[in-house]
mmCIF file of C-alpha atoms in Angstrom:
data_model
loop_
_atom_site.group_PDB
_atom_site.id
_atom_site.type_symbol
_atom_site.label_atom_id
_atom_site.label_comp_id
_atom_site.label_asym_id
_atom_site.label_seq_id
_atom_site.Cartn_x
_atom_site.Cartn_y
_atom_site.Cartn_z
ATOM 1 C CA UNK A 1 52.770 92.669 95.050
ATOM 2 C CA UNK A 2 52.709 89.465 96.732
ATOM 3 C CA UNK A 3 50.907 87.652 99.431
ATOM 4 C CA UNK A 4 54.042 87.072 100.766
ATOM 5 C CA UNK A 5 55.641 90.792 100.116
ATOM 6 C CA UNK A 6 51.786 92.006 101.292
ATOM 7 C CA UNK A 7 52.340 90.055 105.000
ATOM 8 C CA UNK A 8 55.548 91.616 105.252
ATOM 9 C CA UNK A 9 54.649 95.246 105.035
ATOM 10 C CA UNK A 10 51.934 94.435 107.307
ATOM 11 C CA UNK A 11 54.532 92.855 110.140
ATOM 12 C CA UNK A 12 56.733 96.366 108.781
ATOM 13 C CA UNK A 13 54.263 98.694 109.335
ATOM 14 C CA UNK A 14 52.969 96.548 112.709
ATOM 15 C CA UNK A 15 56.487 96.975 114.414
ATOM 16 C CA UNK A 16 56.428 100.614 113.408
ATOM 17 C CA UNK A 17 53.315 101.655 115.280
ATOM 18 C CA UNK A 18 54.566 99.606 118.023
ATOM 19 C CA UNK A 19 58.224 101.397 118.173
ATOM 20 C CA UNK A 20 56.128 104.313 119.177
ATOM 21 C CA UNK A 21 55.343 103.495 122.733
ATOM 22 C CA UNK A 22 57.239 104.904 125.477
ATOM 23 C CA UNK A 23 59.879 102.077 125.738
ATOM 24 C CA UNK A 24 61.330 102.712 122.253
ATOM 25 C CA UNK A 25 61.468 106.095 123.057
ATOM 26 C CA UNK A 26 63.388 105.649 125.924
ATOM 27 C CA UNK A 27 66.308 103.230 124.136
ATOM 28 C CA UNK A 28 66.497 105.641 121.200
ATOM 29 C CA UNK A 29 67.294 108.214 123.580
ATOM 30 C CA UNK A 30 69.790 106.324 125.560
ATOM 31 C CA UNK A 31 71.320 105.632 122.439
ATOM 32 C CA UNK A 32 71.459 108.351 121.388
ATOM 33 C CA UNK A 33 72.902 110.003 124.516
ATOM 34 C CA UNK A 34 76.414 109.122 122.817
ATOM 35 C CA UNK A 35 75.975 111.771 120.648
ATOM 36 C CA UNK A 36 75.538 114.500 122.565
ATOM 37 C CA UNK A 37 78.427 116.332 121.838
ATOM 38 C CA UNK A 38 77.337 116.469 118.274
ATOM 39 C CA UNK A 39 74.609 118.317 118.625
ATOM 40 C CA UNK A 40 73.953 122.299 119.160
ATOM 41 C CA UNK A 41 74.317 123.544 122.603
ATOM 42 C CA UNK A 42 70.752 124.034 123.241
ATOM 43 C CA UNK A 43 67.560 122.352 125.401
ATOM 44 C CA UNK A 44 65.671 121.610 122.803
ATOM 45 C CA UNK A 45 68.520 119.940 120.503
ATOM 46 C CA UNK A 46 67.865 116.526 121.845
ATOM 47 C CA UNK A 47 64.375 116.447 121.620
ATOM 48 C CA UNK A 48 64.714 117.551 117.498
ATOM 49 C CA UNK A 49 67.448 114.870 117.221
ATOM 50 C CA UNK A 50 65.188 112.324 118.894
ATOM 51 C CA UNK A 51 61.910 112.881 117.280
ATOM 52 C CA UNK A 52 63.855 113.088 113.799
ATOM 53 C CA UNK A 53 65.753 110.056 114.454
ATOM 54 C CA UNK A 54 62.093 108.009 115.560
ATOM 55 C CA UNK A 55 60.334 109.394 111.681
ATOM 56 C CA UNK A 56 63.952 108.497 109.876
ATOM 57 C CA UNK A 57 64.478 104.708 111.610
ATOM 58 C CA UNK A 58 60.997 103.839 111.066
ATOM 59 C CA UNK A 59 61.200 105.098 107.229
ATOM 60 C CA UNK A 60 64.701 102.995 107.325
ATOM 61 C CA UNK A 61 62.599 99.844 108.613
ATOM 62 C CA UNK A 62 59.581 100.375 105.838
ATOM 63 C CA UNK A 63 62.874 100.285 103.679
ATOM 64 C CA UNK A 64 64.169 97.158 104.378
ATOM 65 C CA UNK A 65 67.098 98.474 106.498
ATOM 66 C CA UNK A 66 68.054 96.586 109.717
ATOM 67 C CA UNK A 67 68.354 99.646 111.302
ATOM 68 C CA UNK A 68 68.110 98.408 114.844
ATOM 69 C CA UNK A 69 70.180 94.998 114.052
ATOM 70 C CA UNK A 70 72.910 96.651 112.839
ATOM 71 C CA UNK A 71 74.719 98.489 115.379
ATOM 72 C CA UNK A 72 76.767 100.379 112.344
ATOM 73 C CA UNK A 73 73.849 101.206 110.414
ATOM 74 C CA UNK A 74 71.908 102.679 113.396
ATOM 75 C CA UNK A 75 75.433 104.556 114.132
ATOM 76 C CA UNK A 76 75.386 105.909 110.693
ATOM 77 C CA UNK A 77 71.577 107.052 111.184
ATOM 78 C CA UNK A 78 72.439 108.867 113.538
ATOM 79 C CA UNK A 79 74.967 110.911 112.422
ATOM 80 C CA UNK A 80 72.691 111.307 108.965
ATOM 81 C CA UNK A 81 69.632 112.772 111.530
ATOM 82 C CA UNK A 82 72.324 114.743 112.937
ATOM 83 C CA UNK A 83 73.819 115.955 109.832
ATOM 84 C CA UNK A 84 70.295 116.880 108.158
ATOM 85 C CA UNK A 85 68.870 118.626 110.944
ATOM 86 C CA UNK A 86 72.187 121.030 112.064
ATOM 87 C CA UNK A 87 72.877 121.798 108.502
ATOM 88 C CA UNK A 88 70.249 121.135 106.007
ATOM 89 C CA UNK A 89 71.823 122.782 103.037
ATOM 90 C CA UNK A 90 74.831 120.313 103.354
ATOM 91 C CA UNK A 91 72.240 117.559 103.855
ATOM 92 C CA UNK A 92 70.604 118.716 100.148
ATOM 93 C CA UNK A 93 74.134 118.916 98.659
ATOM 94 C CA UNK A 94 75.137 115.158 99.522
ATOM 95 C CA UNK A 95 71.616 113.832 98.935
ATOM 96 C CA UNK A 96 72.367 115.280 95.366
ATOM 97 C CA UNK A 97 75.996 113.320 95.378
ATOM 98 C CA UNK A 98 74.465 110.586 96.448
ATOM 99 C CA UNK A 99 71.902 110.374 93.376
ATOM 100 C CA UNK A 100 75.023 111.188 90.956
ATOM 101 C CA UNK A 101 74.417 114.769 90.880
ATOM 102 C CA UNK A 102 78.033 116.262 91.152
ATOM 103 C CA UNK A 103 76.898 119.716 91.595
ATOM 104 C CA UNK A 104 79.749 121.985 92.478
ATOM 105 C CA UNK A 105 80.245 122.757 96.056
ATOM 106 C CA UNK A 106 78.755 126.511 97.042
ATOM 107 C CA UNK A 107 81.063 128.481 99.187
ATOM 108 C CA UNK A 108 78.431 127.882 102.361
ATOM 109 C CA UNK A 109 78.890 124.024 101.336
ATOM 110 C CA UNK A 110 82.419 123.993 100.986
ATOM 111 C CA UNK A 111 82.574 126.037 104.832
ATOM 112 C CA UNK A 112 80.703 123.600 106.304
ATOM 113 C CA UNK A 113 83.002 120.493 105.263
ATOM 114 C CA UNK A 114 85.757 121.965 106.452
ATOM 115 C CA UNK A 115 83.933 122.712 110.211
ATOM 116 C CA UNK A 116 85.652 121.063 112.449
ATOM 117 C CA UNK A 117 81.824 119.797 113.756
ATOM 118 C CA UNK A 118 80.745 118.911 110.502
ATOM 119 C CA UNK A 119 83.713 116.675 110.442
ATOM 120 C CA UNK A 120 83.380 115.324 113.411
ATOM 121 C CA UNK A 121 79.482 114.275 112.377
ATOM 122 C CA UNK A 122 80.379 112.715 108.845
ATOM 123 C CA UNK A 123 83.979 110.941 109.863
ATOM 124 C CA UNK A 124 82.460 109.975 112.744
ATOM 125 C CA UNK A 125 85.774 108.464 114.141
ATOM 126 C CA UNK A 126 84.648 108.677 117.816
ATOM 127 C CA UNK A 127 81.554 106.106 116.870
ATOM 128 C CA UNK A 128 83.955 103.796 114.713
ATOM 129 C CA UNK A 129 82.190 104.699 111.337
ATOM 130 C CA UNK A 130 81.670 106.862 108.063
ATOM 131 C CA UNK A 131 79.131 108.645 106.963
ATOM 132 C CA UNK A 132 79.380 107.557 102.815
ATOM 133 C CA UNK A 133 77.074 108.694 99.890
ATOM 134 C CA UNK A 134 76.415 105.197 99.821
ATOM 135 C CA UNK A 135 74.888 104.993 103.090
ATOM 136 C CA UNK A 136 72.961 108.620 102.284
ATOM 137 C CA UNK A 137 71.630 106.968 99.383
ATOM 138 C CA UNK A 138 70.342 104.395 101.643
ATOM 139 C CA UNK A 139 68.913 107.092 103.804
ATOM 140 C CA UNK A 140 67.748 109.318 101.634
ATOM 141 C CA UNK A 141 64.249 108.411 100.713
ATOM 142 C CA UNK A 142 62.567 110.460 103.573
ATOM 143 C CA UNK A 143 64.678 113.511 102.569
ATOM 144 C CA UNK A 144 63.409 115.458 99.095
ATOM 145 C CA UNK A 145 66.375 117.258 97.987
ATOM 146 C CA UNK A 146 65.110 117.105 94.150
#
């Protein structure tokens, strides 16, 4: 690794610790206020979303992923956070797609795309995006479908 590549991982990990503090906290959930509707109709579902969105958009900056320049990306990591924590087993099934796995479909799989709310989370046509393999693969480091 270089000096250079050393530095940057440094400023990475720097900006990290610093997302932390109260004031990130409070944009990621006013972002993520837009998704609301998304999410199970419970108190604490917010508070999951938002403390699983914090871990996966600092993983997606130690990544390289302009998570927080890129209105669209941040969109899609969203929904992904969304996705994986409402319904892990279809989070472990397109994890698997997204590594090339083409496992077929279980019945529980094969249900849950064809939920209206599961829909809703991966066409994500009210946000003006998709939720692709490609952008799982992207994604996907945190998650350890293996």
């Amino acid at each position: 690794q270089s000096a250079d590549d050393e530095r940057r991982q440094q400023r990475l990990q720097l900006a990290v610790e610093r997302m932390a503090h109260a004031t990130f906290a409070r944009q990621d959930e006013l972002f993520l206020e837009r998704f609301a509707e998304l999410l199970e109709p419970n108190p604490r579902a917010m508070k999951r979303v938002l403390n699983a969105y914090a871990i996966q958009r600092d993983l997606a900056l130690l990544r390289n992923l302009d998570v927080l320049g890129d209105r669209t990306l941040r969109t899609k990591l969203a929904l992904w956070t969304i996705l994986a924590l409402r319904w892990p087993m279809l989070g472990e099934y397109l994890v698997s797609a997204s590594r090339g796995r083409r496992a077929e479909a279980s019945d529980e799989v094969t249900a849950l795309l064809r939920d209206r709310n599961v829909r809703a989370v991966i066409e994500g046509s009210a946000y003006g995006v998709t939720l692709d393999l490609e952008t799982i693969a992207a994604f996907e480091g945190w998650y350890d479908a293996s």
